[in-house]
Coordinates of C-alpha atoms and ligand atoms in Angstrom, one line a residue:
Chain H
M1 CA 113.4 87.8 54.6
I2 CA 114.3 85.6 52.0
D3 CA 114.4 82.4 54.3
R4 CA 111.0 83.7 55.1
L5 CA 109.4 83.7 51.5
F6 CA 111.1 81.2 49.8
G7 CA 112.2 78.7 52.9
D8 CA 109.4 76.1 51.4
L9 CA 111.8 75.7 48.4
T10 CA 114.9 73.1 48.5
R11 CA 118.1 74.0 46.6
A12 CA 116.4 72.6 43.4
G13 CA 113.4 73.9 43.6
L14 CA 115.6 77.6 43.9
A15 CA 117.5 76.9 41.4
A16 CA 114.7 76.2 38.6
L17 CA 112.9 79.5 40.0
A18 CA 116.0 81.7 39.4
A19 CA 116.7 80.4 36.1
F20 CA 112.8 80.4 35.5
V21 CA 113.2 84.3 36.2
L22 CA 116.3 83.9 34.0
L23 CA 115.0 82.8 31.4
L24 CA 111.9 84.9 31.3
L25 CA 114.2 87.7 31.3
V26 CA 116.4 86.9 28.0
L27 CA 113.1 85.9 26.3
P28 CA 112.9 88.6 24.3
G29 CA 116.7 88.3 22.9
F30 CA 115.9 85.1 20.9
A31 CA 111.9 84.4 20.7
T32 CA 110.3 84.5 17.3
G33 CA 107.3 87.5 16.8
Y34 CA 104.8 84.6 17.8
I35 CA 106.8 82.6 20.8
L36 CA 106.7 86.4 22.6
S37 CA 102.9 87.1 22.1
V38 CA 102.2 83.3 23.5
T39 CA 104.2 84.1 26.7
T40 CA 102.6 87.4 27.1
I41 CA 99.7 86.0 26.4
I42 CA 100.5 83.1 29.5
L43 CA 101.8 84.9 31.9
Y44 CA 98.7 87.2 31.6
L45 CA 96.7 84.1 33.1
A46 CA 99.2 83.3 35.0
F47 CA 99.0 86.6 37.0
V48 CA 95.0 86.9 37.1
G49 CA 95.3 83.1 37.8
Q50 CA 96.8 84.1 41.0
A51 CA 95.0 86.5 41.5
W52 CA 91.8 84.0 41.5
N53 CA 93.9 81.6 43.4
L54 CA 94.6 83.9 46.3
M55 CA 90.6 84.2 46.8
L56 CA 90.2 80.0 46.7
G57 CA 93.4 78.7 47.4
F58 CA 93.9 80.9 50.3
A59 CA 91.1 82.3 51.9
G60 CA 88.9 79.5 50.1
L61 CA 86.2 81.6 48.2
L62 CA 85.0 80.5 45.1
S63 CA 84.4 83.6 42.5
I64 CA 83.1 82.5 39.2
G65 CA 82.3 86.4 38.1
H66 CA 86.4 87.3 38.4
A67 CA 86.0 89.0 34.8
L68 CA 83.7 91.3 37.2
F69 CA 87.6 93.1 38.8
M70 CA 89.0 92.8 35.7
G71 CA 86.3 94.7 33.5
I72 CA 86.7 97.4 35.6
G73 CA 90.5 98.0 35.5
A74 CA 90.3 97.4 31.6
Y75 CA 86.8 99.5 31.2
A76 CA 88.2 102.3 33.6
S77 CA 91.9 102.9 32.0
A78 CA 90.4 102.6 28.6
Y79 CA 87.9 105.2 29.2
L80 CA 90.5 107.5 30.4
F81 CA 93.0 106.9 28.4
A82 CA 90.4 107.0 25.3
R83 CA 88.3 109.6 26.1
H84 CA 90.7 112.0 28.3
G85 CA 94.2 111.2 27.4
L86 CA 94.6 109.9 31.2
P87 CA 97.6 107.7 31.3
P88 CA 97.1 103.9 32.5
I89 CA 98.5 104.9 35.9
V90 CA 95.5 107.0 37.0
G91 CA 93.4 104.4 35.2
L92 CA 94.7 102.1 37.5
I93 CA 94.5 103.8 40.6
V94 CA 90.7 104.6 40.2
G95 CA 90.0 101.3 38.1
G96 CA 92.0 99.7 40.8
G97 CA 90.0 101.3 43.4
L98 CA 87.2 101.2 41.9
A99 CA 87.1 97.4 41.8
V100 CA 88.6 96.7 45.7
A101 CA 85.2 99.0 46.5
V102 CA 82.9 96.6 44.7
G103 CA 84.6 93.3 46.0
A104 CA 84.5 94.6 48.8
A105 CA 81.0 95.6 48.7
I106 CA 80.1 92.2 47.2
S107 CA 81.8 90.9 50.1
A108 CA 80.2 93.0 52.6
L109 CA 76.6 92.1 51.1
A110 CA 77.7 88.2 50.8
F111 CA 79.1 87.5 54.2
R112 CA 77.0 89.8 56.4
F113 CA 73.7 87.9 55.3
A114 CA 76.4 84.8 55.8
I115 CA 76.2 83.8 51.8
G116 CA 78.5 80.9 51.5
G117 CA 80.0 78.6 48.8
V118 CA 78.5 77.9 45.8
Y119 CA 75.8 80.8 47.1
F120 CA 79.0 83.4 47.2
A121 CA 80.3 82.1 43.2
L122 CA 77.1 82.8 42.1
L123 CA 76.9 86.8 43.9
T124 CA 80.0 87.2 41.4
I125 CA 78.3 85.5 38.6
A126 CA 75.7 87.4 39.0
F127 CA 77.4 91.1 39.7
A128 CA 79.4 90.2 36.6
E129 CA 76.5 89.4 34.4
F130 CA 74.6 92.7 36.1
T131 CA 77.9 94.4 35.1
R132 CA 78.1 93.8 31.3
I133 CA 74.3 94.6 30.9
M134 CA 74.9 98.2 32.1
V135 CA 77.8 98.5 30.5
D136 CA 75.9 97.1 27.0
H137 CA 73.9 100.4 28.1
A138 CA 76.6 103.0 28.6
R139 CA 77.0 105.1 25.5
F140 CA 80.0 106.6 27.2
L141 CA 81.9 103.2 27.5
G142 CA 81.1 102.7 23.7
G143 CA 77.8 100.2 25.1
T144 CA 77.7 96.8 22.6
E145 CA 79.9 98.5 20.0
G146 CA 82.9 99.1 21.8
L147 CA 85.6 101.0 23.4
F148 CA 88.5 101.4 21.3
L149 CA 92.6 102.8 22.1
P150 CA 94.1 105.1 19.7
V151 CA 96.7 103.7 18.3
S152 CA 99.2 104.1 15.7
A153 CA 101.3 102.8 14.0
E154 CA 104.3 104.6 14.9
S155 CA 103.5 104.1 18.6
R156 CA 103.5 100.3 18.0
Q157 CA 107.5 100.7 17.7
G158 CA 108.2 102.7 20.8
F159 CA 108.7 101.9 23.9
D160 CA 106.0 104.5 26.1
L161 CA 106.0 102.8 29.6
F162 CA 104.2 105.3 30.9
H163 CA 101.4 105.9 28.2
L164 CA 102.0 101.9 28.0
R165 CA 102.4 102.6 23.5
G166 CA 105.1 100.2 22.3
R167 CA 106.4 97.3 21.3
P168 CA 105.5 93.7 21.8
E169 CA 108.2 93.2 23.9
M170 CA 107.3 96.8 25.8
F171 CA 103.9 94.5 27.0
Y172 CA 105.7 91.0 28.0
Y173 CA 108.3 92.4 30.2
V174 CA 104.9 95.0 32.1
I175 CA 103.2 91.7 32.1
M176 CA 106.2 89.5 33.4
L177 CA 107.1 92.0 36.0
L178 CA 103.3 92.0 36.9
C179 CA 103.1 88.4 37.4
L180 CA 106.7 87.9 39.4
G181 CA 105.6 91.0 41.6
A182 CA 102.2 88.6 42.0
H183 CA 103.8 85.8 42.9
A184 CA 106.5 87.7 45.4
L185 CA 103.1 89.4 46.5
C186 CA 101.4 86.1 46.8
R187 CA 104.5 84.3 48.8
W188 CA 104.4 87.6 51.2
L189 CA 101.0 87.3 51.8
L190 CA 100.8 83.4 52.6
T191 CA 103.9 84.0 54.8
S192 CA 102.4 86.8 56.8
R193 CA 99.6 87.0 59.7
A194 CA 97.0 87.3 56.8
G195 CA 98.4 84.4 54.8
Y196 CA 97.5 81.9 58.2
Y197 CA 94.7 83.6 58.8
W198 CA 93.2 83.2 54.9
R199 CA 94.2 79.7 55.6
A200 CA 92.5 78.9 58.7
V201 CA 89.1 80.4 57.7
R202 CA 89.5 78.9 54.2
D203 CA 90.0 74.7 56.3
N204 CA 87.6 75.7 59.0
P205 CA 86.2 79.1 59.8
Q206 CA 84.3 78.5 63.2
A207 CA 87.7 76.8 64.8
A208 CA 89.4 80.2 63.2
E209 CA 86.9 83.0 64.8
A210 CA 87.3 81.0 68.1
L211 CA 91.2 81.5 68.1
G212 CA 89.9 85.3 67.1
V213 CA 90.2 85.9 63.5
N214 CA 87.5 88.0 62.3
I215 CA 86.5 85.5 59.8
F216 CA 84.5 88.9 57.9
R217 CA 87.2 91.1 57.6
Y218 CA 89.7 88.5 56.8
R219 CA 88.0 87.4 53.9
M220 CA 86.9 91.0 52.6
Y221 CA 90.6 91.7 52.8
A222 CA 91.0 88.5 50.4
V223 CA 88.4 89.9 48.1
M224 CA 89.8 93.1 48.0
V225 CA 93.5 92.4 47.1
S226 CA 92.2 89.6 44.3
S227 CA 89.7 92.2 42.9
G228 CA 93.1 94.5 43.2
M229 CA 94.9 92.2 41.1
A230 CA 92.4 91.5 38.8
A231 CA 92.4 94.9 38.1
T232 CA 95.4 95.6 37.1
A233 CA 95.5 93.2 34.7
G234 CA 92.3 94.7 33.2
V235 CA 94.8 98.1 32.7
F236 CA 97.0 95.4 30.8
Y237 CA 94.4 93.3 28.7
A238 CA 92.6 97.0 27.7
F239 CA 96.1 98.5 26.2
F240 CA 97.4 94.7 25.2
Y241 CA 94.4 94.5 22.8
N242 CA 93.0 98.3 22.8
N243 CA 89.6 97.0 22.4
L244 CA 87.1 96.3 24.6
F245 CA 83.7 94.9 24.2
P246 CA 81.2 94.0 27.4
E247 CA 79.9 90.7 25.5
Q248 CA 84.1 89.9 25.6
I249 CA 85.5 91.4 28.8
F250 CA 82.5 90.1 31.5
S251 CA 81.2 86.9 30.0
V252 CA 82.1 84.1 31.7
E253 CA 84.1 82.2 29.8
R254 CA 86.1 85.1 30.5
S255 CA 85.7 84.0 34.2
I256 CA 85.6 80.4 33.8
E257 CA 89.5 81.5 32.0
M258 CA 91.1 82.8 34.7
T259 CA 91.1 79.2 36.6
L260 CA 91.9 76.7 34.6
A261 CA 95.8 77.9 35.1
P262 CA 95.4 77.4 39.3
I263 CA 92.9 74.5 38.5
V264 CA 95.3 72.8 36.2
G265 CA 98.3 73.8 38.1
G266 CA 97.2 73.6 41.4
V267 CA 95.1 75.5 43.4
G268 CA 96.0 76.8 46.7
T269 CA 100.0 76.7 45.8
L270 CA 102.3 79.5 45.2
F271 CA 103.5 78.5 41.6
G272 CA 99.9 76.5 40.6
P273 CA 98.4 79.3 38.7
I274 CA 102.0 79.7 36.8
F275 CA 102.4 76.5 36.3
G276 CA 99.1 75.7 35.3
A277 CA 99.0 78.7 32.5
F278 CA 102.8 77.1 31.1
V279 CA 101.3 74.2 31.2
L280 CA 97.5 74.6 29.1
T281 CA 98.4 77.5 27.2
P282 CA 101.3 76.0 24.6
L283 CA 98.5 73.1 24.5
G284 CA 96.1 75.0 23.5
E285 CA 98.1 76.6 21.1
V286 CA 99.8 72.7 19.5
L287 CA 95.3 71.9 19.7
T288 CA 95.3 75.3 16.9
W289 CA 97.6 74.0 14.6
A290 CA 96.3 70.2 15.1
I291 CA 92.7 71.8 13.9
E292 CA 93.6 74.4 11.1
W293 CA 96.1 71.4 9.7
L294 CA 93.3 68.8 10.1
Q295 CA 90.7 71.8 8.2
H296 CA 93.8 72.6 5.8
E297 CA 94.4 68.6 4.5
E298 CA 90.2 68.7 4.3
I299 CA 90.3 65.5 6.7
I300 CA 88.1 68.1 8.9
G301 CA 85.3 70.3 7.6
K302 CA 85.8 74.0 7.6
Q303 CA 82.1 74.0 10.3
V304 CA 84.8 72.3 13.5
K305 CA 85.4 76.0 15.0
V306 CA 88.6 76.2 16.7
D307 CA 87.2 78.1 19.9
G308 CA 84.7 75.3 20.3
V309 CA 86.6 72.6 20.0
K310 CA 89.2 74.5 22.8
L311 CA 86.4 74.4 25.4
L312 CA 85.8 71.0 25.0
F313 CA 89.5 70.2 25.3
W314 CA 89.8 73.0 28.8
G315 CA 86.6 70.8 29.8
I316 CA 88.9 67.4 29.6
A317 CA 91.7 68.8 30.8
V318 CA 89.8 70.3 34.3
A319 CA 88.4 66.8 34.3
A320 CA 91.2 65.0 34.3
I321 CA 93.3 67.2 36.5
V322 CA 89.8 66.6 38.9
L323 CA 90.1 63.2 38.5
L324 CA 94.1 61.8 39.0
Q325 CA 95.6 65.2 40.8
P326 CA 93.3 66.6 42.5
R327 CA 96.1 68.7 44.1
G328 CA 96.9 70.1 40.7
L329 CA 100.0 69.1 38.8
W330 CA 102.9 71.7 40.0
P331 CA 102.4 69.8 43.5
W332 CA 102.9 66.6 41.8
A333 CA 105.7 68.3 39.7
C334 CA 107.5 69.0 42.5
K335 CA 107.1 66.1 44.7
R336 CA 109.2 64.0 41.6
L337 CA 111.4 67.2 40.8
G338 CA 112.1 67.5 44.5
L339 CA 111.6 71.7 44.1
I340 CA 109.8 72.0 47.6
R341 CA 111.1 71.0 51.1
A342 CA 109.0 69.1 53.8
P343 CA 107.3 71.2 56.1
E344 CA 110.2 69.4 58.6
D345 CA 112.9 70.2 56.6
R346 CA 111.9 73.7 56.9
E347 CA 114.3 74.8 59.9
E348 CA 112.3 77.0 62.2
G349 CA 112.8 80.7 62.8
R350 CA 115.3 80.5 59.7
Chain F
M1 CA 89.3 85.7 95.5
S2 CA 87.4 87.8 93.4
T3 CA 84.6 86.1 90.3
L4 CA 86.3 86.2 86.4
L5 CA 82.9 84.3 84.8
D6 CA 79.5 85.6 86.1
V7 CA 76.9 83.0 84.1
A8 CA 73.5 84.3 85.6
G9 CA 70.0 82.3 84.6
V10 CA 71.1 81.7 80.9
G11 CA 68.9 79.4 78.9
K12 CA 68.9 78.3 75.4
S13 CA 66.1 76.1 73.4
F14 CA 66.3 74.3 70.0
K15 CA 62.9 74.1 68.6
G16 CA 61.2 73.8 71.9
L17 CA 64.2 71.5 73.3
R18 CA 65.0 73.0 76.2
A19 CA 69.3 72.3 76.2
V20 CA 70.4 75.0 78.6
H21 CA 67.1 75.9 81.4
D22 CA 68.2 79.0 83.9
V23 CA 71.6 77.9 84.5
S24 CA 73.6 80.1 87.1
F25 CA 77.1 79.8 88.3
Q26 CA 80.6 81.8 89.2
V27 CA 84.3 80.9 88.3
S28 CA 86.3 82.7 90.2
E29 CA 90.5 84.0 89.2
K30 CA 92.8 80.6 89.2
E31 CA 89.9 78.5 90.3
I32 CA 89.2 74.9 88.2
F33 CA 86.1 74.7 87.7
A34 CA 84.2 71.4 86.5
L35 CA 80.9 70.9 84.6
I36 CA 79.8 67.6 84.5
G37 CA 76.2 65.2 83.8
P38 CA 75.4 62.9 81.6
N39 CA 75.2 62.7 77.3
G40 CA 73.2 65.4 76.3
A41 CA 73.1 67.4 79.7
G42 CA 73.3 70.8 78.1
K43 CA 76.8 71.1 78.8
T44 CA 78.6 71.5 75.5
T45 CA 75.1 74.2 75.0
T46 CA 76.9 76.4 78.2
F47 CA 79.9 76.0 76.5
N48 CA 79.3 77.5 73.5
L49 CA 76.8 80.1 75.2
I50 CA 79.8 81.4 76.5
A51 CA 82.1 81.6 73.5
G52 CA 79.3 83.4 71.6
A53 CA 79.0 79.9 69.1
I54 CA 75.6 80.3 69.8
R55 CA 73.1 83.4 71.2
T56 CA 71.2 82.9 74.6
D57 CA 67.6 83.3 75.0
T58 CA 68.0 84.3 78.7
G59 CA 69.8 85.5 81.0
G60 CA 73.6 87.1 81.0
I61 CA 76.8 86.2 81.2
R62 CA 79.8 88.5 82.5
F63 CA 83.4 88.0 82.3
A64 CA 86.1 90.2 84.2
G65 CA 83.1 92.5 85.0
R66 CA 81.9 93.1 81.7
D67 CA 78.9 91.3 79.7
I68 CA 80.0 89.4 76.7
V69 CA 76.1 88.5 75.5
G70 CA 76.3 89.2 71.7
L71 CA 79.8 89.5 71.4
R72 CA 81.1 87.1 68.2
P73 CA 83.3 84.5 69.2
D74 CA 86.6 86.2 67.8
Q75 CA 85.3 89.2 70.5
I76 CA 85.1 86.8 73.0
C77 CA 88.5 85.2 72.2
D78 CA 89.8 89.2 72.8
A79 CA 87.7 89.3 75.8
G80 CA 90.5 86.2 77.2
I81 CA 88.2 83.3 76.8
G82 CA 90.0 80.5 74.9
R83 CA 87.7 77.3 73.8
T84 CA 88.3 74.1 72.3
F85 CA 85.7 71.8 70.9
Q86 CA 84.4 68.8 71.8
I87 CA 83.9 67.4 67.7
V88 CA 87.5 68.3 67.7
M89 CA 88.2 70.9 64.9
P90 CA 91.7 71.6 63.3
F91 CA 92.6 73.0 60.2
P92 CA 93.3 69.9 58.3
D93 CA 95.4 71.1 55.8
L94 CA 97.9 73.2 58.0
T95 CA 100.9 71.5 60.0
V96 CA 100.4 70.8 63.5
L97 CA 102.4 74.1 64.2
E98 CA 100.9 76.5 61.6
N99 CA 97.5 75.2 63.8
V100 CA 98.7 76.2 67.1
M101 CA 100.9 79.6 65.5
V102 CA 97.0 80.8 64.4
G103 CA 96.2 80.8 67.9
A104 CA 99.2 82.9 68.5
L105 CA 98.8 85.0 66.1
H106 CA 96.1 86.8 68.2
G107 CA 97.2 90.3 69.7
E108 CA 101.0 89.3 67.6
T109 CA 101.5 90.5 64.2
D110 CA 105.2 89.0 64.1
V111 CA 104.6 85.6 62.4
A112 CA 108.6 84.7 64.0
A113 CA 107.5 85.3 67.9
A114 CA 103.9 83.7 67.4
R115 CA 105.6 80.7 66.1
R116 CA 108.3 81.0 69.4
R117 CA 104.2 81.0 70.8
A118 CA 103.5 78.6 69.3
L119 CA 106.7 75.8 70.3
D120 CA 105.8 76.7 73.9
C121 CA 102.7 75.3 73.6
L122 CA 103.3 72.4 71.7
A123 CA 106.2 71.4 74.2
L124 CA 103.7 71.6 77.0
L125 CA 101.5 69.4 75.6
E126 CA 104.3 67.3 74.2
L127 CA 103.4 68.0 70.7
D128 CA 106.5 69.0 69.5
T129 CA 107.7 66.2 68.1
R130 CA 104.0 66.0 66.4
R131 CA 104.8 69.4 64.9
H132 CA 105.5 68.8 60.9
V133 CA 102.7 66.3 60.9
Y134 CA 99.7 67.5 58.6
A135 CA 97.0 68.0 61.6
A136 CA 94.6 65.6 59.1
N137 CA 96.9 62.9 59.8
L138 CA 96.8 63.2 63.5
T139 CA 95.2 60.4 66.1
L140 CA 92.5 61.4 68.3
P141 CA 94.2 61.9 71.4
D142 CA 96.5 64.2 69.8
R143 CA 93.5 65.8 68.2
K144 CA 92.3 67.0 71.6
R145 CA 95.9 68.1 72.5
L146 CA 96.1 70.4 69.3
E147 CA 92.8 71.9 70.3
V148 CA 94.1 72.8 73.8
A149 CA 97.3 73.8 72.5
R150 CA 95.5 76.2 69.9
A151 CA 93.4 77.7 72.0
L152 CA 96.4 78.5 74.9
A153 CA 98.3 80.0 72.2
T154 CA 95.9 82.8 72.3
R155 CA 96.9 83.6 75.8
P156 CA 93.4 83.4 77.3
R157 CA 93.0 84.3 81.1
L158 CA 89.9 81.9 80.9
L159 CA 90.2 78.1 79.2
L160 CA 87.2 76.4 78.2
L161 CA 88.2 72.2 77.8
D162 CA 85.3 70.2 76.5
E163 CA 85.8 66.5 77.0
V164 CA 89.9 66.9 76.4
M165 CA 90.4 63.9 78.0
A166 CA 88.2 61.7 76.7
G167 CA 90.2 58.6 74.5
L168 CA 93.1 59.4 76.6
R169 CA 94.8 56.1 78.7
P170 CA 94.6 56.7 82.3
T171 CA 99.0 57.6 82.0
E172 CA 98.0 60.2 79.7
T173 CA 95.3 61.6 81.4
D174 CA 96.9 62.1 85.0
R175 CA 99.9 64.1 82.0
M176 CA 96.8 66.3 81.3
V177 CA 95.8 66.9 84.6
A178 CA 99.8 67.3 85.6
I179 CA 100.1 70.0 82.7
L180 CA 96.5 71.7 83.7
K181 CA 97.5 72.4 86.6
R182 CA 100.9 73.8 86.5
L183 CA 99.8 75.6 84.1
R184 CA 97.9 77.5 86.4
A185 CA 100.2 77.7 89.0
E186 CA 102.2 79.2 86.4
T187 CA 100.9 81.4 84.7
G188 CA 97.2 82.6 86.7
L189 CA 95.0 80.4 84.2
T190 CA 91.4 79.6 85.3
I191 CA 89.7 76.9 83.8
L192 CA 86.6 75.5 83.4
L193 CA 85.8 72.2 81.9
I194 CA 83.7 69.8 80.6
E195 CA 84.4 66.0 81.6
H196 CA 83.6 62.6 81.7
V197 CA 86.5 60.7 83.2
M198 CA 85.9 61.4 87.1
R199 CA 89.4 60.7 87.8
A200 CA 90.6 64.1 86.2
V201 CA 87.8 65.5 87.6
M202 CA 88.2 64.7 91.6
A203 CA 91.9 65.4 90.6
L204 CA 91.7 68.7 89.3
S205 CA 88.3 70.6 90.2
D206 CA 88.4 73.0 92.9
R207 CA 84.1 73.0 92.6
V208 CA 82.0 71.2 90.3
L209 CA 78.1 72.1 88.7
V210 CA 76.3 69.0 88.0
L211 CA 73.9 69.6 85.3
H212 CA 71.2 67.3 84.2
H213 CA 68.2 67.2 80.8
G214 CA 69.6 71.2 81.0
E215 CA 69.5 72.1 84.8
R216 CA 72.1 72.8 87.1
I217 CA 71.2 69.6 90.0
A218 CA 74.1 69.9 92.3
E219 CA 77.0 72.4 93.2
G220 CA 80.2 71.9 95.5
T221 CA 83.6 69.7 96.3
P222 CA 83.7 67.1 93.7
E223 CA 83.3 64.8 96.6
E224 CA 80.4 66.7 98.1
V225 CA 78.6 66.0 94.6
T226 CA 79.7 62.4 94.3
A227 CA 78.2 61.6 97.3
D228 CA 75.2 63.4 96.2
P229 CA 71.7 61.7 96.1
A230 CA 70.4 63.8 93.4
V231 CA 73.9 63.6 91.4
L232 CA 74.2 59.5 91.6
E233 CA 70.0 59.2 90.8
C234 CA 71.2 61.3 87.6
Y235 CA 73.5 59.2 86.8
L236 CA 71.8 55.7 87.0
G237 CA 71.8 54.0 83.8
S238 CA 74.6 56.0 82.6
A239 CA 78.3 55.8 82.9
P240 CA 78.8 55.6 87.0
V241 CA 80.7 57.7 88.9
Ligands
ADP1 N1 72.9 73.3 67.8 C1 71.7 72.4 67.9 N2 70.4 72.1 67.4 C2 69.7 71.8 68.1 N3 69.9 71.0 69.2 C3 70.6 70.7 70.3 C4 71.6 71.3 69.6 N4 73.1 71.6 70.1 C5 72.6 70.8 71.1 N5 71.5 70.5 70.7 C6 71.0 69.4 71.9 O1 70.9 70.1 73.0 C7 70.7 68.9 73.9 C8 72.6 69.3 74.6 O2 73.1 68.7 74.2 P1 74.6 69.2 74.4 O3 75.0 70.6 75.1 O4 76.0 69.3 73.4 O5 75.0 68.2 75.7 P2 76.3 67.4 76.8 O6 77.4 68.5 76.2 O7 76.0 68.0 77.5 O8 76.0 66.5 76.1 C9 71.2 67.7 74.1 O9 69.7 67.2 74.0 C10 71.4 68.2 72.3 O10 70.7 67.1 71.5
MG2 MG1 79.0 67.5 75.2

């Protein structure tokens, strides 16, 4: 089992992965509140990045509307908690189920009518936008005024996993386990029949079909797993931030944000989305400090918006990656550091 | 011998161009049946019709007694027909072994078992030393062999081979002929092949069907069709027989 899941890693790669996991486990022991909150956001982006990567990187399906699935999970769990006092696990089941059903419906529509490539991506945006407008007008979800989760000063000190009310450390550990769990799930899926079929469909659907792959079904599976993961991220998001606004949750920026870490880290790789998140988010933080410092020193004016500069930076980062390392930073780093085995070094049947 | 594949009066037009017109033939179990004819004769189109890649305009196709018209390509594969593509279609970002494993996973959920089967198929096609190469980096003859290995891995009863010997050297052609003969002898595989390499057609086929302008002009043993005046006629100015 270990061999099957981690057979692609060299000894150095295995050691690096173990060290990484260990570091994540002990981090709250010495990290400042700021570091912990940044790492929580990194892990959140690494988690949704893996969900998105599963579709594009494994199955070749581009979604630019993944905020839809994340938002369904967020709104469903927030609504059930805020209005009916139901714990997030119920929200996860309902929201996750709903997101998977919506994902299946979009796939059925798209693949039945042979809507592929860029048109499929446009369809995902259309559904996200459509949902945003619906939620804008849904009174029971707070509409444009937002939906808020009850939170007390006292609950911020606790460690109530069942209701996801507690200290920052609790949220950190929850998203860390989700992120590592997603990584394990992706490894398992990629080395199972579904993984082989997905990559075949991604590389050449016509050839895959001739080899007995029901491409409609396997594409649909990919969308369903990915949307379920994104909805799980949404539940976390809702309970971490405690407030939801449709224009934030379902915005195109939110969908784009999910794509950055995997694109920079390496689409189609297992660790790329995690690596990408760990590279990009700290860079964004440094950028924020730099702008604030420049504004403080009155070198640049207050009219310069941090968010705008960040967007510009992400644009440049993605363009640079696509031009210089189109396969992403992670494969490049692996080669440099010798973390991944060449196919000929993975022994058969191990 | 019982009929495995029964093609009855199939036809297909592309925007008024009659690519295949009223073509009928039967392939018996364990037979090696060749489809020949000049370029543009409609051979590949006939394959695509059988494999479900394109829909027939007219006629019927039965496989093992079952009507397979209207089935999707993956359902045709399920039914027991494996195919190769004349314009090779490897999965470029998968290794040779992984390419063949996709085929071997047909009707097999155990990845380790599929890997063993894939290795067997690769050994048979003499591609085992290339198994860890990404398919994007293969030479054309190796890609042709990969097509065969991958289709074979799905455990077909009928194998459709579209010009898999094109580009092979004569010695390589002879090896491929030997492999296919061995396959038939050992596994009872039925083979329908499109081939321009007459050396292979003569050595392999029990029967040959000649197509020209989408129509059937002759059928018989290799010796019979190569002596047929109509066949010689259609090949004049084209590849010599
Ligand atoms: N998908 C297609 N669309 C339009 N025309 C096609 C298509 N496929 C084949 N044809 C045409 O049908 C005829 C038969 O082609 P084909 O079956 O590939 O011939 P062969 O394999 O015998 O060389 C040719 O004139 C070809 O241009
Ligand atoms: Mg052809």
